[in-house]
PDB file of C-alpha atoms in Angstrom:
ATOM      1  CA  UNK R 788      35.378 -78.605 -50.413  1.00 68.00           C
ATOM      2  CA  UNK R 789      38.519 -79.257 -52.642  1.00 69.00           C
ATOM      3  CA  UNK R 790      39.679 -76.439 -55.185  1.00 75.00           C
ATOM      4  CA  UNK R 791      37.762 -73.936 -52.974  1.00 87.00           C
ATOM      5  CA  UNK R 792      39.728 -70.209 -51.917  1.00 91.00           C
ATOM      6  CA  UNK R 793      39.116 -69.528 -48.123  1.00 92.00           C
ATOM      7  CA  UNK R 794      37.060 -66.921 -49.153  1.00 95.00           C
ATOM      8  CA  UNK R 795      34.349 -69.196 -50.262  1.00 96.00           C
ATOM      9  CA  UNK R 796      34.833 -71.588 -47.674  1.00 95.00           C
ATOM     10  CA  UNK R 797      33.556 -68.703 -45.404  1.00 97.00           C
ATOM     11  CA  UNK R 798      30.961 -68.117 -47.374  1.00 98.00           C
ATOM     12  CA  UNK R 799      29.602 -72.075 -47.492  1.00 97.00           C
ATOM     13  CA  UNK R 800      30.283 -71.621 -43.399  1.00 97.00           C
ATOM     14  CA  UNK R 801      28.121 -68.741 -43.464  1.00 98.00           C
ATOM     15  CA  UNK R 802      25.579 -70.180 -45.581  1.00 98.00           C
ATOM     16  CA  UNK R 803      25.285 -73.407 -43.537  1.00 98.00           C
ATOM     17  CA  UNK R 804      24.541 -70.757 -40.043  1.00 98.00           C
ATOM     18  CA  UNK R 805      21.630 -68.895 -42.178  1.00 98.00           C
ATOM     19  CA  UNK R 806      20.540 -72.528 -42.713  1.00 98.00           C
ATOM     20  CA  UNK R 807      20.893 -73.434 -39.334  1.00 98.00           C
ATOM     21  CA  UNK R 808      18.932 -69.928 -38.522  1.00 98.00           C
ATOM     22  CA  UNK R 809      16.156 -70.618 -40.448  1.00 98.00           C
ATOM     23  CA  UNK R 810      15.512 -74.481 -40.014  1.00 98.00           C
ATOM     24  CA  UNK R 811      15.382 -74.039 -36.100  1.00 98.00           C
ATOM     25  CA  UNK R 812      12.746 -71.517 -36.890  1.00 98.00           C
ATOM     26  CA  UNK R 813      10.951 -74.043 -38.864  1.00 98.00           C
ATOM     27  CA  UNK R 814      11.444 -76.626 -36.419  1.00 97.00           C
ATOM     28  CA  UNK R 815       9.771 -74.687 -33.534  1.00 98.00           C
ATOM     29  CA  UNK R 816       6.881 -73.479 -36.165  1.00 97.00           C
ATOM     30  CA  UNK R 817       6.272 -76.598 -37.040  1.00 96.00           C
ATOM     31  CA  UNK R 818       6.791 -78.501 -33.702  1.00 94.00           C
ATOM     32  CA  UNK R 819       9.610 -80.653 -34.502  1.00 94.00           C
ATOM     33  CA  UNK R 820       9.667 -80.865 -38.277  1.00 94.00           C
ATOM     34  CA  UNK R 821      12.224 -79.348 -40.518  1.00 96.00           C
ATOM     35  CA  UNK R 822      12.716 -76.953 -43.234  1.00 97.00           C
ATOM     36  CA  UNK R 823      16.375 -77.703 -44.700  1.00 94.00           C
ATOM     37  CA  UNK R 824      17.008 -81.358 -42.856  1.00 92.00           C
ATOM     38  CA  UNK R 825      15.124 -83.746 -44.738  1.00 95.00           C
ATOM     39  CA  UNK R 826      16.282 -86.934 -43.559  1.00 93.00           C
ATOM     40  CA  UNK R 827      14.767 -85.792 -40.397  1.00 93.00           C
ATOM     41  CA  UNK R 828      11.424 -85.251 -41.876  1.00 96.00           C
ATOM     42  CA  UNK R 829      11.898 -88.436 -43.990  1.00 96.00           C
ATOM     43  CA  UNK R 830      11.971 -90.405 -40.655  1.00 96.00           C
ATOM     44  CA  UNK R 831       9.783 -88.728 -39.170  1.00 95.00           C
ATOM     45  CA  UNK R 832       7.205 -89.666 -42.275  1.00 97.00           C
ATOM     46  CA  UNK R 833       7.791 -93.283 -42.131  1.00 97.00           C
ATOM     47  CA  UNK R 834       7.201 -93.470 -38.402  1.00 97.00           C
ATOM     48  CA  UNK R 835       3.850 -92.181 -38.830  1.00 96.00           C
ATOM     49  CA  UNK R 836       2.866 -93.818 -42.019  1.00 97.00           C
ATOM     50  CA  UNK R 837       4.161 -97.018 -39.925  1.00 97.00           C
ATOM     51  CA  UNK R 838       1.808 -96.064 -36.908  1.00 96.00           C
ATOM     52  CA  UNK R 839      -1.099 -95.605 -39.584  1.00 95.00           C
ATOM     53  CA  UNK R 840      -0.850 -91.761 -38.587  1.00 94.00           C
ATOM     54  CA  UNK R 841      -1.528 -90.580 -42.290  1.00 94.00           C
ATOM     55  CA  UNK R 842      -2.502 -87.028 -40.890  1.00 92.00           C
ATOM     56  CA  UNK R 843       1.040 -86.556 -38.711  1.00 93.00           C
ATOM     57  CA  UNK R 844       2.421 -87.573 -41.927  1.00 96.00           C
ATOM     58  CA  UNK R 845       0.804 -85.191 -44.469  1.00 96.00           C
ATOM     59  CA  UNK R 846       3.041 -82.292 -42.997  1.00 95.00           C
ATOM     60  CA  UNK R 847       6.498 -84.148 -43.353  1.00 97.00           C
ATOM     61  CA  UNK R 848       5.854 -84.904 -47.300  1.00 97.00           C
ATOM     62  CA  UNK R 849       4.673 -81.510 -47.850  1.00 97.00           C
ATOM     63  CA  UNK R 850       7.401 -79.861 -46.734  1.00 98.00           C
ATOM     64  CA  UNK R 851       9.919 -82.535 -48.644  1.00 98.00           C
ATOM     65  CA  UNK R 852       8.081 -81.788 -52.021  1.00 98.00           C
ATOM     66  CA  UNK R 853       8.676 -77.892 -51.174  1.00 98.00           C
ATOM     67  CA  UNK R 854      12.205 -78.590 -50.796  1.00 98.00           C
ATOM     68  CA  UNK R 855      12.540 -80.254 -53.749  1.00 98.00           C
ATOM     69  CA  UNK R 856      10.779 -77.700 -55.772  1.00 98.00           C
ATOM     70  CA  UNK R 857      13.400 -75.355 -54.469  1.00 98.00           C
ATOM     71  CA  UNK R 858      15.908 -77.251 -55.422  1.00 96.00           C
ATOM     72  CA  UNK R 859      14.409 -77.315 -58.777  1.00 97.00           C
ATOM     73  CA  UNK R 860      14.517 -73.809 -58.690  1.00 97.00           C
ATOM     74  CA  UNK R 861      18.130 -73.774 -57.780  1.00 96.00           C
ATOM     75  CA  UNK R 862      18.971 -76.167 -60.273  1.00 95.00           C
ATOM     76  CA  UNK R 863      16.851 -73.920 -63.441  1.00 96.00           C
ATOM     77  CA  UNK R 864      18.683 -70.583 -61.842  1.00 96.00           C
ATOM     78  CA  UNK R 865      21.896 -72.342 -62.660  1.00 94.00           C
ATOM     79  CA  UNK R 866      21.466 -73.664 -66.004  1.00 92.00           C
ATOM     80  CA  UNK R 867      19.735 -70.634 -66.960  1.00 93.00           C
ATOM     81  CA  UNK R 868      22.737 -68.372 -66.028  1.00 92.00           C
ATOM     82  CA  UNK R 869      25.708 -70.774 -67.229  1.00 86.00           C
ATOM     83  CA  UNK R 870      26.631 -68.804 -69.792  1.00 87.00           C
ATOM     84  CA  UNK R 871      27.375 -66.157 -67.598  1.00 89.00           C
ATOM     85  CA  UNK R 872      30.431 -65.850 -64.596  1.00 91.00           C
ATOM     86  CA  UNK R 873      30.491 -68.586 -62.094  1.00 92.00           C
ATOM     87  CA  UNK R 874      30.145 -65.125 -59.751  1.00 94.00           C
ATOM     88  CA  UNK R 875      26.490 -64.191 -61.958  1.00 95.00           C
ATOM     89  CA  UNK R 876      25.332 -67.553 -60.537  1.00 95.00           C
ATOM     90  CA  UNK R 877      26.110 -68.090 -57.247  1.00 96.00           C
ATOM     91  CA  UNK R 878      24.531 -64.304 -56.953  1.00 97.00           C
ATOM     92  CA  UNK R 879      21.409 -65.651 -59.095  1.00 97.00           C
ATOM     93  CA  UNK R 880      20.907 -67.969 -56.442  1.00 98.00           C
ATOM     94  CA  UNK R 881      21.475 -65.781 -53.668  1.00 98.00           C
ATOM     95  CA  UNK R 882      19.072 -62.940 -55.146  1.00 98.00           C
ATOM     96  CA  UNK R 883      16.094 -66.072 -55.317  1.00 98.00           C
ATOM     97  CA  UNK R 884      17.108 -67.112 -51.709  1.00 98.00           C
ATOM     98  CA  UNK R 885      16.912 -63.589 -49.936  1.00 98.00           C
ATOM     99  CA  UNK R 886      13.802 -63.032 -51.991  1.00 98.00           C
ATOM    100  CA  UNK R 887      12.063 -66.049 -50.616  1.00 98.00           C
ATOM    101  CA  UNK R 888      12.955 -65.061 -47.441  1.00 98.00           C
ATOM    102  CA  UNK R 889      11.883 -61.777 -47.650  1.00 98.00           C
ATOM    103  CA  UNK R 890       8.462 -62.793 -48.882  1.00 98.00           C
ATOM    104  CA  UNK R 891       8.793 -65.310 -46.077  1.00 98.00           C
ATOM    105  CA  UNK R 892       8.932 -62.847 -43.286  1.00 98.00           C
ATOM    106  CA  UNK R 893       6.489 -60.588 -44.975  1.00 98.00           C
ATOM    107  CA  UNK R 894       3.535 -63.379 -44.929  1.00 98.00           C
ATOM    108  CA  UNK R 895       5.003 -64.031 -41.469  1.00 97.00           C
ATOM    109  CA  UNK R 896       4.237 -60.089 -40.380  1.00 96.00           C
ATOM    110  CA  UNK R 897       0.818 -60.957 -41.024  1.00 97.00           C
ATOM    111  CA  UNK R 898       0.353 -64.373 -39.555  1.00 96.00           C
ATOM    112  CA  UNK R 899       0.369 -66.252 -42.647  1.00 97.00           C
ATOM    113  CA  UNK R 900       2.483 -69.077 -41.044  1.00 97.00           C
ATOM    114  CA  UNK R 901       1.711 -71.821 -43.577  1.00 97.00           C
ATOM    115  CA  UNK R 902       3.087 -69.217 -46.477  1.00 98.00           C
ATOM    116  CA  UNK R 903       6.115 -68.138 -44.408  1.00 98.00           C
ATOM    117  CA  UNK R 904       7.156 -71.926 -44.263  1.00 98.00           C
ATOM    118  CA  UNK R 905       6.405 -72.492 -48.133  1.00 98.00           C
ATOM    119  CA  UNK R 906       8.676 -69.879 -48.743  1.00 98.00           C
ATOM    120  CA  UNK R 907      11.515 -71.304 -46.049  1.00 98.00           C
ATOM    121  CA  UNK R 908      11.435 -74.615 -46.973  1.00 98.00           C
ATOM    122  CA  UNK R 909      12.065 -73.269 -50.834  1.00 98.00           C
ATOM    123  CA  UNK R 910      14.757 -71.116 -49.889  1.00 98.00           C
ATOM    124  CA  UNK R 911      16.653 -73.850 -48.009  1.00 98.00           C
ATOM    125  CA  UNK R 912      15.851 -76.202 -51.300  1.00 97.00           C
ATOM    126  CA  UNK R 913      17.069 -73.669 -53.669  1.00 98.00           C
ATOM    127  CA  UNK R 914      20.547 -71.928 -51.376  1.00 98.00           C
ATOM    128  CA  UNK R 915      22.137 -75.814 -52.016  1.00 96.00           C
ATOM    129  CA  UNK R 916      22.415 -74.861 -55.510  1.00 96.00           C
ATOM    130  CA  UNK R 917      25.507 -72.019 -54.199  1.00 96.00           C
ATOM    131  CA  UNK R 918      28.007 -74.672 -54.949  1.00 94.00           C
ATOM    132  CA  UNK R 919      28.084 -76.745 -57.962  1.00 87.00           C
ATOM    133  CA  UNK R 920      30.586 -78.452 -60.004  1.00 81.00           C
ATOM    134  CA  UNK R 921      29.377 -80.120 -63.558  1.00 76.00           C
ATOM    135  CA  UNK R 922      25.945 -80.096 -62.754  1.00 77.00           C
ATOM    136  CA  UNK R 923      26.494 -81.637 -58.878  1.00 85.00           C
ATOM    137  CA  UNK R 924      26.800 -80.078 -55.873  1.00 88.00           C
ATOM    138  CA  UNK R 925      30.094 -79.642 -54.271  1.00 89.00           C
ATOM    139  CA  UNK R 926      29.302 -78.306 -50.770  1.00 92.00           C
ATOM    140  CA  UNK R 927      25.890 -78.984 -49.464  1.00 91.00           C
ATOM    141  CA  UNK R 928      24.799 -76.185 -47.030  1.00 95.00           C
ATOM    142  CA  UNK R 929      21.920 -77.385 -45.399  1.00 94.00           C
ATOM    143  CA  UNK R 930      22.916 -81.057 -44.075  1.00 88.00           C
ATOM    144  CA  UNK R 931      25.797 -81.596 -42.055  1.00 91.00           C
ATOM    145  CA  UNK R 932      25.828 -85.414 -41.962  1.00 89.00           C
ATOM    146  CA  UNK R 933      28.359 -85.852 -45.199  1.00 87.00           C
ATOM    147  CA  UNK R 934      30.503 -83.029 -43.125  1.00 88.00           C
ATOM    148  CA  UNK R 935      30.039 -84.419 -39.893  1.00 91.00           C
ATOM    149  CA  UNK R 936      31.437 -87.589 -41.738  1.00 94.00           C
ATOM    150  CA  UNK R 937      34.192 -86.172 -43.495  1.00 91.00           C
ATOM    151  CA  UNK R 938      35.443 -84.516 -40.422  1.00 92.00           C
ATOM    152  CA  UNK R 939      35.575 -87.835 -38.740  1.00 95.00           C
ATOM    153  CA  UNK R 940      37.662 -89.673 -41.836  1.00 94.00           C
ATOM    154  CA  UNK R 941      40.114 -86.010 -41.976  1.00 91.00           C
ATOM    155  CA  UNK R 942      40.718 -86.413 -38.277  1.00 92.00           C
ATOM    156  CA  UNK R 943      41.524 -89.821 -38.136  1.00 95.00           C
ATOM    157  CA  UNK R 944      43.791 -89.482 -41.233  1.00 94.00           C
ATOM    158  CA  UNK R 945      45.483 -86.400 -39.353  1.00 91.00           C
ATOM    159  CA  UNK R 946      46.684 -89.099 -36.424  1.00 91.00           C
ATOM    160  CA  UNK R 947      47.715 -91.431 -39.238  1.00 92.00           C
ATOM    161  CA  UNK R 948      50.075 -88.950 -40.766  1.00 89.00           C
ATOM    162  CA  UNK R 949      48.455 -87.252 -43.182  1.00 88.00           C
ATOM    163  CA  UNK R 950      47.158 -83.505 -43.241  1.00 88.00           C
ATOM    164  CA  UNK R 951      47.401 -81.873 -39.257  1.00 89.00           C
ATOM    165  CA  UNK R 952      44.284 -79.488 -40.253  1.00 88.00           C
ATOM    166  CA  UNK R 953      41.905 -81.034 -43.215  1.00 87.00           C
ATOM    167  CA  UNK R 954      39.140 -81.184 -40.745  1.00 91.00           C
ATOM    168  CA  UNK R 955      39.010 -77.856 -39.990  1.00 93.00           C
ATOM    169  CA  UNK R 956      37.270 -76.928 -43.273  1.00 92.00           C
ATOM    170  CA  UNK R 957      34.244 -79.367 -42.317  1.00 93.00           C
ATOM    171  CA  UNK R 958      34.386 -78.763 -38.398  1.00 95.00           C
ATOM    172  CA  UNK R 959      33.544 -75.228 -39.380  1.00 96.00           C
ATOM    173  CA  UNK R 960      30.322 -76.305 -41.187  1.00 96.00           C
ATOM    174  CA  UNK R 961      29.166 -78.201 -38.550  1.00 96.00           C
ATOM    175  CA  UNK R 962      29.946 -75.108 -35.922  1.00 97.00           C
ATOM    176  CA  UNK R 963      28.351 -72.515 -38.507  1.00 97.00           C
ATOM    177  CA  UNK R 964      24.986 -74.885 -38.578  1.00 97.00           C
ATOM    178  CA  UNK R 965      24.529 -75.241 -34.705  1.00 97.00           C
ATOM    179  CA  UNK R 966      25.807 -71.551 -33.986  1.00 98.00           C
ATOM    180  CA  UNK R 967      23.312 -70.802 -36.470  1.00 98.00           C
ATOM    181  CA  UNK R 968      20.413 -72.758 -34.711  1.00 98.00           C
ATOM    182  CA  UNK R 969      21.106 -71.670 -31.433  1.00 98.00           C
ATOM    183  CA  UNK R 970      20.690 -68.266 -32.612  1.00 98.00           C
ATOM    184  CA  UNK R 971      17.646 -68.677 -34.640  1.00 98.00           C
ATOM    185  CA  UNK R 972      15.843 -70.598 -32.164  1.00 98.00           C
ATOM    186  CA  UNK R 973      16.702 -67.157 -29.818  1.00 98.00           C
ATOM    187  CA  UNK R 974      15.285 -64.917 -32.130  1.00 98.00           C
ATOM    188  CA  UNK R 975      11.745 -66.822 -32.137  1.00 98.00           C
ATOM    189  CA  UNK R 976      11.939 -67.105 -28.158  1.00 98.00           C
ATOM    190  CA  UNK R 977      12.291 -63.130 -28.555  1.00 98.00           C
ATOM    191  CA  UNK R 978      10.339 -62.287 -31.554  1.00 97.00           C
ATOM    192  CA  UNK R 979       8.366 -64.923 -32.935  1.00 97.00           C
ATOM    193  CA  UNK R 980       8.159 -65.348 -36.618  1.00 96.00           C
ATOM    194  CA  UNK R 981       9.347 -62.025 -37.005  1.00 97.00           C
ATOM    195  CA  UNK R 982      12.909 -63.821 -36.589  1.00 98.00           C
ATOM    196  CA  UNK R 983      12.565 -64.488 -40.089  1.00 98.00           C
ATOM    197  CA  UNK R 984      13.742 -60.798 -40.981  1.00 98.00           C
ATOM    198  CA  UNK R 985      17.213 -61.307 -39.434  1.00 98.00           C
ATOM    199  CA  UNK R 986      17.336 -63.946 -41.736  1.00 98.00           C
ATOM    200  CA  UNK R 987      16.416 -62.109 -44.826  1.00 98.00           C
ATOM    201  CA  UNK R 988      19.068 -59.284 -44.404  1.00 98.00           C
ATOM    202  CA  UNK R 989      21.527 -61.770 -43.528  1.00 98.00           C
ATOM    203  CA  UNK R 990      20.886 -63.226 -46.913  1.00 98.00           C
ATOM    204  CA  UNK R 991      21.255 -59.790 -48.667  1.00 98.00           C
ATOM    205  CA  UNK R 992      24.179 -59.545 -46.881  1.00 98.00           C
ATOM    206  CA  UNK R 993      25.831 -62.913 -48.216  1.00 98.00           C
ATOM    207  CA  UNK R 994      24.734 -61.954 -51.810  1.00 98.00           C
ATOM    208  CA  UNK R 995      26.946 -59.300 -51.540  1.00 98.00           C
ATOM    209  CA  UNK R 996      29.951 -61.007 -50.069  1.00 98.00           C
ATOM    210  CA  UNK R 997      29.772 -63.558 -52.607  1.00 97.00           C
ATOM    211  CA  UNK R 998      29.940 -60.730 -55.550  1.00 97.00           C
ATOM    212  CA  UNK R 999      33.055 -59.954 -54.022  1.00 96.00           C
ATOM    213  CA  UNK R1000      34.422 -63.014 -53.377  1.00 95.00           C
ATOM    214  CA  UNK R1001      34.104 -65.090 -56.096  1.00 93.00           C
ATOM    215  CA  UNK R1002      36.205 -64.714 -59.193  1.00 87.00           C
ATOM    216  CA  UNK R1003      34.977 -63.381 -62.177  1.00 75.00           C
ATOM    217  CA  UNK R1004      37.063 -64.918 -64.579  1.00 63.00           C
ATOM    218  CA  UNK R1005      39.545 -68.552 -64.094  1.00 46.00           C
ATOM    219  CA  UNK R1006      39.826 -71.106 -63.818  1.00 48.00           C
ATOM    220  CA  UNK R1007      35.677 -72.782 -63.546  1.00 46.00           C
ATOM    221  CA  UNK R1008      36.221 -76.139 -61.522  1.00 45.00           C
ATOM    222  CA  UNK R1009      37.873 -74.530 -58.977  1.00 49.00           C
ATOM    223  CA  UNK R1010      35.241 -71.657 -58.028  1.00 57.00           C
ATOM    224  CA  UNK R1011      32.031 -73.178 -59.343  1.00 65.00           C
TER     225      UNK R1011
END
């Protein structure tokens, strides 16, 4: 999260609760798999193809192939617009995600629950491509482990001397993700898939915030 304003360390915060949102919805959809964590549903994979449970299995993959075709998409978005403002393609990607989303809860309004997840597990594939610096991703919003980490390494260096409040930065991932499951798996307990809408406008709303946040012009390795 180096070279990164506060500004868009809020956004990447609020980015990693719309990810928590939506994967707890997944996770209850799809009785305990995942749409954003995919080590998760890489383990979960494994155990079954190890217990010769090829059907328990099926769903797992399926949903790690859409998340890496929404990466892909991600990724395309990016290189498509890199002529433009670092600000034209973090909004890109933001337009794609909400749009997914929004088709998500629309196939969800109508009980189309395999569609809904095709288009979550996308989304949460494609919002990773938000931050990226030469072609790699600087802040990963949908997996906490390398924060959870990093946090852990910035707080031990903080008792050996060195920066008082580096961990901050990744604690507030971490809190952004759970806050953000707790409340999506709240929604679903109240509203079903129909949570999904929350999610959608919450997206819109982000697109918008990072229009204004990022800078137009400067300085590229330090906002892309």
């Amino acid at each position: 999260m180096t070279g990164y304003s506060r500004s868009l360390i809020g956004l990447a915060i609020a980015l990693a609760g719309l990810a928590g949102y939506v994967d707890a919805i997944g996770f209850i959809v799809l009785s305990g798999q995942f749409v954003s964590f995919m080590s998760g549903n890489m383990t979960q994979m494994s155990v079954s193809i190890a217990d010769g449970l090829w059907a328990a299995a099926r769903v797992p993959a399926a949903v790690i192939v859409l998340f890496l075709l929404g990466i892909a998409l991600g990724t395309v978005i990016t290189y498509v617009t890199e002529r433009y403002s670092v600000r034209t393609r973090k909004v890109s990607v933001l337009s794609v995600v909400t749009a997914l989303l929004v088709l998500g809860a629309i196939l969800g309004s109508f009980d189309i629950v395999p569609g809904a997840v095709t288009a979550m597990a996308l989304s949460m594939g494609a919002v990773n491509s938000v931050f990226q610096r030469d072609g790699e991703v600087t802040i990963g919003v949908t997996y906490m482990t390398g924060a959870l980490v990093k946090m852990g390494q910035r707080l031990t260096g903080a008792f050996l001397g060195g920066p008082r409040w580096a961990w901050l930065q990744h604690f507030g991932m971490c809190a952004g993700l759970i806050g953000g499951a707790v409340l999506g798996a709240l929604a679903h307990r109240w509203i079903g898939i129909h949570a999904l809408w929350p999610a959608a406008g919450t997206a819109a709303a982000l697109t918008v915030v990072a229009w204004r946040v990022t800078p137009l012009r400067g300085n590229r390795s330090s906002v892309s």
